[in-house]
Tab-separated table of C-alpha atoms in Angstrom:
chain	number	residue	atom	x	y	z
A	127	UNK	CA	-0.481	-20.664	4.347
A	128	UNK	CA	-2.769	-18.282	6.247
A	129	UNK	CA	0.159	-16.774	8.248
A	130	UNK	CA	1.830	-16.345	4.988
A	131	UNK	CA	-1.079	-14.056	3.527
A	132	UNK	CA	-1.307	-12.244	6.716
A	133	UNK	CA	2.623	-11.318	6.382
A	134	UNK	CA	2.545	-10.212	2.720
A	135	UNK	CA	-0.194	-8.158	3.147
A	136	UNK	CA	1.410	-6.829	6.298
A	137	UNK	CA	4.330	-6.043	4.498
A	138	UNK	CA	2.678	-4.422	1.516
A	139	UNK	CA	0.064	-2.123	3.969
A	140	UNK	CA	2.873	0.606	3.855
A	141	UNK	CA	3.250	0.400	0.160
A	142	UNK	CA	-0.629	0.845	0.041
A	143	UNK	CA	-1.335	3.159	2.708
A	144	UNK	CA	0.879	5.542	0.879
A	145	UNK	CA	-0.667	5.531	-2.188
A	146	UNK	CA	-4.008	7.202	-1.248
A	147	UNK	CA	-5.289	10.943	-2.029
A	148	UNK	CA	-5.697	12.674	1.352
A	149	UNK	CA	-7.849	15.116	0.585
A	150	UNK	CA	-9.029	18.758	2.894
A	151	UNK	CA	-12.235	17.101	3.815
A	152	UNK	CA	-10.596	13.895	4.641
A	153	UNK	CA	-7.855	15.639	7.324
A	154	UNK	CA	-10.725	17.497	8.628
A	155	UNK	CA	-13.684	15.019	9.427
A	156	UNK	CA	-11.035	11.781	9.273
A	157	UNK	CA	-13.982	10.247	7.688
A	158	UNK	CA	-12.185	9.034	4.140
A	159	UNK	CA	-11.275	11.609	1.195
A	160	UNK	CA	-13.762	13.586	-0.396
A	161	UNK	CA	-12.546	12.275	-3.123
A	162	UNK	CA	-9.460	11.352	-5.314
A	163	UNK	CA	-7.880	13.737	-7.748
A	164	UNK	CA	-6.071	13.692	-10.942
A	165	UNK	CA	-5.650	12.151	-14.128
A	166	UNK	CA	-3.378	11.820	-17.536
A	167	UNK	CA	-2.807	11.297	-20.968
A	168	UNK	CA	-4.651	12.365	-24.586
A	169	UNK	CA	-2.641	14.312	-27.408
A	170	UNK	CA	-2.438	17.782	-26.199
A	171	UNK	CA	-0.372	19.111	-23.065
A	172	UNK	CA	-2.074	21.709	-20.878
A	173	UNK	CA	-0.560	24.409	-22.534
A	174	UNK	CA	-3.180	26.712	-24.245
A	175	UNK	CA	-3.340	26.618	-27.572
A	176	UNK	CA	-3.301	30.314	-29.238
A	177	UNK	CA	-6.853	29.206	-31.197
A	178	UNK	CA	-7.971	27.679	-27.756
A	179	UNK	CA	-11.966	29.418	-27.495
A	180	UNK	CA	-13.138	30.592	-24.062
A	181	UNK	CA	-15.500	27.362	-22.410
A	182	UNK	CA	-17.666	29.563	-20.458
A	183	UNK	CA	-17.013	27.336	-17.484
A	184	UNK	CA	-16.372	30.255	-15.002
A	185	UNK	CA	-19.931	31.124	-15.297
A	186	UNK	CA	-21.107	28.193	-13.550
A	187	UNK	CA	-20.971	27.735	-9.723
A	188	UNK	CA	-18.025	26.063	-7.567
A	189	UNK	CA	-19.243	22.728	-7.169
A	190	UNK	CA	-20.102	22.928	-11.012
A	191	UNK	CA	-16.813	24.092	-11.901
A	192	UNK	CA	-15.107	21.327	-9.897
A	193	UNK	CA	-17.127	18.577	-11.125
A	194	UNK	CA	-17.529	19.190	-14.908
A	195	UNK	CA	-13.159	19.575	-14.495
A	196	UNK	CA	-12.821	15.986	-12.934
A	197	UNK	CA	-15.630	15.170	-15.829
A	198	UNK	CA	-13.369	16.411	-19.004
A	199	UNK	CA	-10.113	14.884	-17.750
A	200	UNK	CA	-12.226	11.469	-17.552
A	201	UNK	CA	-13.313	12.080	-20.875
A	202	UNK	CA	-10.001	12.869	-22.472
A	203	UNK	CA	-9.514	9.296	-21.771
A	204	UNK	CA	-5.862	9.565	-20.565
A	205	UNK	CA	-3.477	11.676	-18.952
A	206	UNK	CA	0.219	12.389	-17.427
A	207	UNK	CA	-0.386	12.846	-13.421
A	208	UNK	CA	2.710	14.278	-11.470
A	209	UNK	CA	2.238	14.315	-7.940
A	210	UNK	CA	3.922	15.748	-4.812
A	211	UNK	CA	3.459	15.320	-0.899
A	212	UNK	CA	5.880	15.811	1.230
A	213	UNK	CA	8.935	13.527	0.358
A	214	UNK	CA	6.950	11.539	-2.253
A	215	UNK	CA	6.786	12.147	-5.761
A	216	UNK	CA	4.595	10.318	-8.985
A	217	UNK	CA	4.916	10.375	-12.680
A	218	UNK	CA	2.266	8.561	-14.505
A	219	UNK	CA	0.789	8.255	-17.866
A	220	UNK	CA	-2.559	6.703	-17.055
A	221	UNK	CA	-5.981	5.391	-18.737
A	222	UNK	CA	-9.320	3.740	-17.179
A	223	UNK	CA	-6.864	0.208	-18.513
A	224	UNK	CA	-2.668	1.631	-18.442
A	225	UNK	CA	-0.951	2.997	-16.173
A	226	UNK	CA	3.436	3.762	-16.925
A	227	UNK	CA	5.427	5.539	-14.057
A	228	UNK	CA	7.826	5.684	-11.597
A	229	UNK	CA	7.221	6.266	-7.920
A	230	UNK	CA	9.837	8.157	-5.302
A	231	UNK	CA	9.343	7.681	-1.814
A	232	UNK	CA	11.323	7.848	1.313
A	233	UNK	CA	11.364	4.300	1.178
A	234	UNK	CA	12.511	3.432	-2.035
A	235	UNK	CA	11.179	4.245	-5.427
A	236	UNK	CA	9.801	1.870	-7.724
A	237	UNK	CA	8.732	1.627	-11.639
A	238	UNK	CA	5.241	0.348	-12.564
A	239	UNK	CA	3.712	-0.558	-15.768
A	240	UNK	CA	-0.256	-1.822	-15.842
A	241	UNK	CA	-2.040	-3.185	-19.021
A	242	UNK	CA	-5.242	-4.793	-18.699
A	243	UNK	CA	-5.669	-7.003	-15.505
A	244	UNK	CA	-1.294	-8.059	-15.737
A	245	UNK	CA	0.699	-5.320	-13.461
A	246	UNK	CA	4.658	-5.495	-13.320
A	247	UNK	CA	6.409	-3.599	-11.200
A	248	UNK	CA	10.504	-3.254	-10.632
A	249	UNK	CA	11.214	-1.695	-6.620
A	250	UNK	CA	14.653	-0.878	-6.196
A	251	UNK	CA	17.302	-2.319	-2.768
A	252	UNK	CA	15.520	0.129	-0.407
A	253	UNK	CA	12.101	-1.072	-1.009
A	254	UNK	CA	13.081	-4.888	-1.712
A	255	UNK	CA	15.052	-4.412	1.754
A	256	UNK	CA	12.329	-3.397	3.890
A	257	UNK	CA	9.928	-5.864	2.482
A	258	UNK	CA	12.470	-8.810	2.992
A	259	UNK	CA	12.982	-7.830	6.595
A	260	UNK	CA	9.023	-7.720	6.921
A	261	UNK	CA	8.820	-11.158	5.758
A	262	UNK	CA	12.386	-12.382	6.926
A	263	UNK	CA	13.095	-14.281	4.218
A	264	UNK	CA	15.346	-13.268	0.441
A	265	UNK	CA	11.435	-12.899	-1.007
A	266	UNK	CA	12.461	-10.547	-3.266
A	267	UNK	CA	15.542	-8.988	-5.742
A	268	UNK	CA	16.372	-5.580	-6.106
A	269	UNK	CA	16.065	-4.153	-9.600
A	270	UNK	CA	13.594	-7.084	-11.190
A	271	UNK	CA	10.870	-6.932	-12.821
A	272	UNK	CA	7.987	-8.596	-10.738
A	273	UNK	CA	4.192	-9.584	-12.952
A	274	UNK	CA	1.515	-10.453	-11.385
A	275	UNK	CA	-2.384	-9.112	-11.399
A	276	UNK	CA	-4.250	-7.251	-8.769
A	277	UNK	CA	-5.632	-10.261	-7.069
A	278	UNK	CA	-1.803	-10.813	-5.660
A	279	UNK	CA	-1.701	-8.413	-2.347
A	280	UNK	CA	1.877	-7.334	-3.344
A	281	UNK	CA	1.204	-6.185	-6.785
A	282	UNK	CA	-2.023	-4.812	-5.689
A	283	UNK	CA	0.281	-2.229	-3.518
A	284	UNK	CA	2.026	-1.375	-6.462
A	285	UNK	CA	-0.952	-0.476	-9.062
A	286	UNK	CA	-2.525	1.349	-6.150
A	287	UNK	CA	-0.717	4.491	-7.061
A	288	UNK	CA	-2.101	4.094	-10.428
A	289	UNK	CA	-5.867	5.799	-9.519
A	290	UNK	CA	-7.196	4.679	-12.417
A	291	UNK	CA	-10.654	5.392	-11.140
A	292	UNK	CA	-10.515	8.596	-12.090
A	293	UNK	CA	-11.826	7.680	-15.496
A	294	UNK	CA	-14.228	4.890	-14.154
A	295	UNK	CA	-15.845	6.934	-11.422
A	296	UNK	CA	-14.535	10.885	-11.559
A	297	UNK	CA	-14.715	12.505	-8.947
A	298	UNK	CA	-17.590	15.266	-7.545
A	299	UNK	CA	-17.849	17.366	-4.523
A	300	UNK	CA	-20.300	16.449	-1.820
A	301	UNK	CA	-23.227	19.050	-1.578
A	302	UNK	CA	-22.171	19.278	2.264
A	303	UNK	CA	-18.375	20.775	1.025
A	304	UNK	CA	-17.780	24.396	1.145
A	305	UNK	CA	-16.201	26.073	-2.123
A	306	UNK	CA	-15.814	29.233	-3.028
A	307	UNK	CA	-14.978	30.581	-6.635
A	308	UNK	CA	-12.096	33.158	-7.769
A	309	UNK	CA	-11.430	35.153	-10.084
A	310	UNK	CA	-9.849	33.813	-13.810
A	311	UNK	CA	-6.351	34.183	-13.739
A	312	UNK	CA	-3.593	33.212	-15.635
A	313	UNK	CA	-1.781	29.886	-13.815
A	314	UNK	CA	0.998	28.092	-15.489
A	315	UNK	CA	0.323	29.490	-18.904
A	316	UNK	CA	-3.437	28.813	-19.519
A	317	UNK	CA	-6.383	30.640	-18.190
A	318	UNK	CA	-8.497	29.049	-15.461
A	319	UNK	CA	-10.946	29.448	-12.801
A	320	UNK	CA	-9.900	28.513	-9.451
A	321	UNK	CA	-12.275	26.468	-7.092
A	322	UNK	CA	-10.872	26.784	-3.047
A	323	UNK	CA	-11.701	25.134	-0.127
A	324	UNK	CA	-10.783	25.973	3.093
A	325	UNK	CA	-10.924	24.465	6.308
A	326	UNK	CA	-9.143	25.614	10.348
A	327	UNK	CA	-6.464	27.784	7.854
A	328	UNK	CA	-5.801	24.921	5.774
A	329	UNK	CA	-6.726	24.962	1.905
A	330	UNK	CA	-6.561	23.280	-1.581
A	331	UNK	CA	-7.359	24.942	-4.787
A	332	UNK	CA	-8.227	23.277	-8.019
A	333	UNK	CA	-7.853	24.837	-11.136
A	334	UNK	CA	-10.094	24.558	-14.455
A	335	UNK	CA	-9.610	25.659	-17.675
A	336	UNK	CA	-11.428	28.587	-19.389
A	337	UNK	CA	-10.439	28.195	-22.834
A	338	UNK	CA	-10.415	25.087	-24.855
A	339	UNK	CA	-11.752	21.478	-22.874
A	340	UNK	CA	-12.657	22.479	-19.033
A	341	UNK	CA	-9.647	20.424	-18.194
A	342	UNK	CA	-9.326	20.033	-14.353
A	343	UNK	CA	-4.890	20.268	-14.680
A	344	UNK	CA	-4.038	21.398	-11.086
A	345	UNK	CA	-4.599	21.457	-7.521
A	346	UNK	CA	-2.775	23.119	-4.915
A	347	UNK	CA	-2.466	22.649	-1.310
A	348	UNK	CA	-1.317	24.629	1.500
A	349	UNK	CA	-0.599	21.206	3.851
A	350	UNK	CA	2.555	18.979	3.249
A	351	UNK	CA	0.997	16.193	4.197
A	352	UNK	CA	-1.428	16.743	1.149
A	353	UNK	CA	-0.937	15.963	-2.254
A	354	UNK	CA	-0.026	18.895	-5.151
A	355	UNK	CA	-1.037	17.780	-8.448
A	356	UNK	CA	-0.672	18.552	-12.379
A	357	UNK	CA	-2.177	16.891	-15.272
A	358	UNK	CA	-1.021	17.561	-18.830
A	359	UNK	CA	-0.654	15.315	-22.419
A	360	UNK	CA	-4.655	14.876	-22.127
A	361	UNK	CA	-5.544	11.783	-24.707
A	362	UNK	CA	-2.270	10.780	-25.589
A	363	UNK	CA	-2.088	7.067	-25.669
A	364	UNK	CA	-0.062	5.634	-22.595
A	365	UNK	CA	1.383	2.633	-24.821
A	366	UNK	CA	2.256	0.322	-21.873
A	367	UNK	CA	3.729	-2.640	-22.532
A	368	UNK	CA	5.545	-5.657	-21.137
A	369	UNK	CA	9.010	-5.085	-19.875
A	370	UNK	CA	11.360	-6.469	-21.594
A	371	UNK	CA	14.536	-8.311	-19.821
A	372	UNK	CA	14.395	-10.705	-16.563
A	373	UNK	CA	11.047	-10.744	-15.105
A	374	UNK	CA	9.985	-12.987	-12.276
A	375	UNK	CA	6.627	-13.839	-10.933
A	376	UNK	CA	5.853	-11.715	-7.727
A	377	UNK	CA	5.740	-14.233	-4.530
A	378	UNK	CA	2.280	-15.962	-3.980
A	379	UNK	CA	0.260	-15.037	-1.140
């Protein structure tokens, strides 16, 4: 039975490994990410509204900026997050309790659905191959629905990508990290003040809004290896629920 954990969690490491934020600070110092970024879902996109009022947010300093941004989008209480790094791409509606999305990797992509402490998740051949050759054994079937909670290693992988502490615990920078604060500018329809970091000619930019709720909605990095990111439908309800069809129980540790 021990060998058995050991095996599923070996197999799933991948699947988890891939699902962290690598942050600037993290490449740098290889000490762990500053932090994780990102969030998703209440009723209004990021879009500014024409009677959106100015915040005043641009007034305060960098660090300020950054974490009253990560602050807001906890606050909205949900979000869409779409994320990009390198060949892998994320869609999610999130909450501090949901999480619906679809996730496209060079291994595979999968769909996930979370509600509460039950997580279901539905990898298609390429990722059921891999795992099945990690465990050597028919473990799992492409294009099913597996349930199972976080306490199961496998399923565990799959909510991973679903960074719902972003709403539990939002993020803030470190006193030791150096930002520096641009201009306001007009990016992707919406004014905001940009927040940069830079480190050895690598940088990532995070972008707050001016007008309406300081919404943190996008950051921006100059490494592939590092994660671009924009949030948008801030407090619209993520709605997850069960799957319907076939759904099988994922495999026991």
């Amino acid at each position: 039975m021990h060998t058995r954990v050991l095996t599923v969690r070996r197999a799933t490491a991948a699947l988890v490994c891939a699902a962290a934020m690598v942050s600037l600070a993290a490449c740098k110092s290889g000490t762990g990410a500053a932090g994780s970024a990102g969030g998703s879902t209440p009723s209004k996109s990021t879009e500014a509204s024409p009677a959106a009022e100015p915040n005043g947010i641009e007034k305060l300093s960098a660090k300020e900026i950054y974490d009253s941004g990560h602050k807001a989008n906890a606050a909205a209480g949900s979000f869409r997050e779409r994320m990009t790094r390198g060949d892998t791409k994320t869609d999610m509606l999130l909450s501090a309790t949901e999480c619906v999305g679809t996730v496209k990797m060079s291994k595979g992509t999968f769909q996930v659905v979370r509600k509460g402490n039950d997580v279901w998740a539905k990898p298609d051949s390429a990722i059921v191959k891999e795992f099945n050759s990690e465990l050597g054994a028919n473990t799992l079937t492409a294009d099913k629905w597996l349930h199972g909670t976080p306490s199961n290693p496998l399923m565990k992988g799959f909510a991973s990508w679903c960074h719902q502490e972003q709403f539990t615990a939002p993020d803030t920078l470190d006193a030791g990290n150096k930002v520096t604060k641009g201009k306001v500018a007009t990016v992707d329809g919406r004014q905001a003040v940009p927040v940069v970091m830079t480190a050895k000619g690598d940088s990532v930019t995070w972008y707050v809004a001016t007008t309406g709720k300081p919404y943190y909605f996008k950051q921006a990095s100059s490494r592939e290896d590092m994660q671009n990111l924009v949030y948008s439908d801030f407090g619209k309800p993520v709605g997850a629920q069960a799957p319907s069809g076939p759904v099988e129980e994922a495999p026991k540790q």
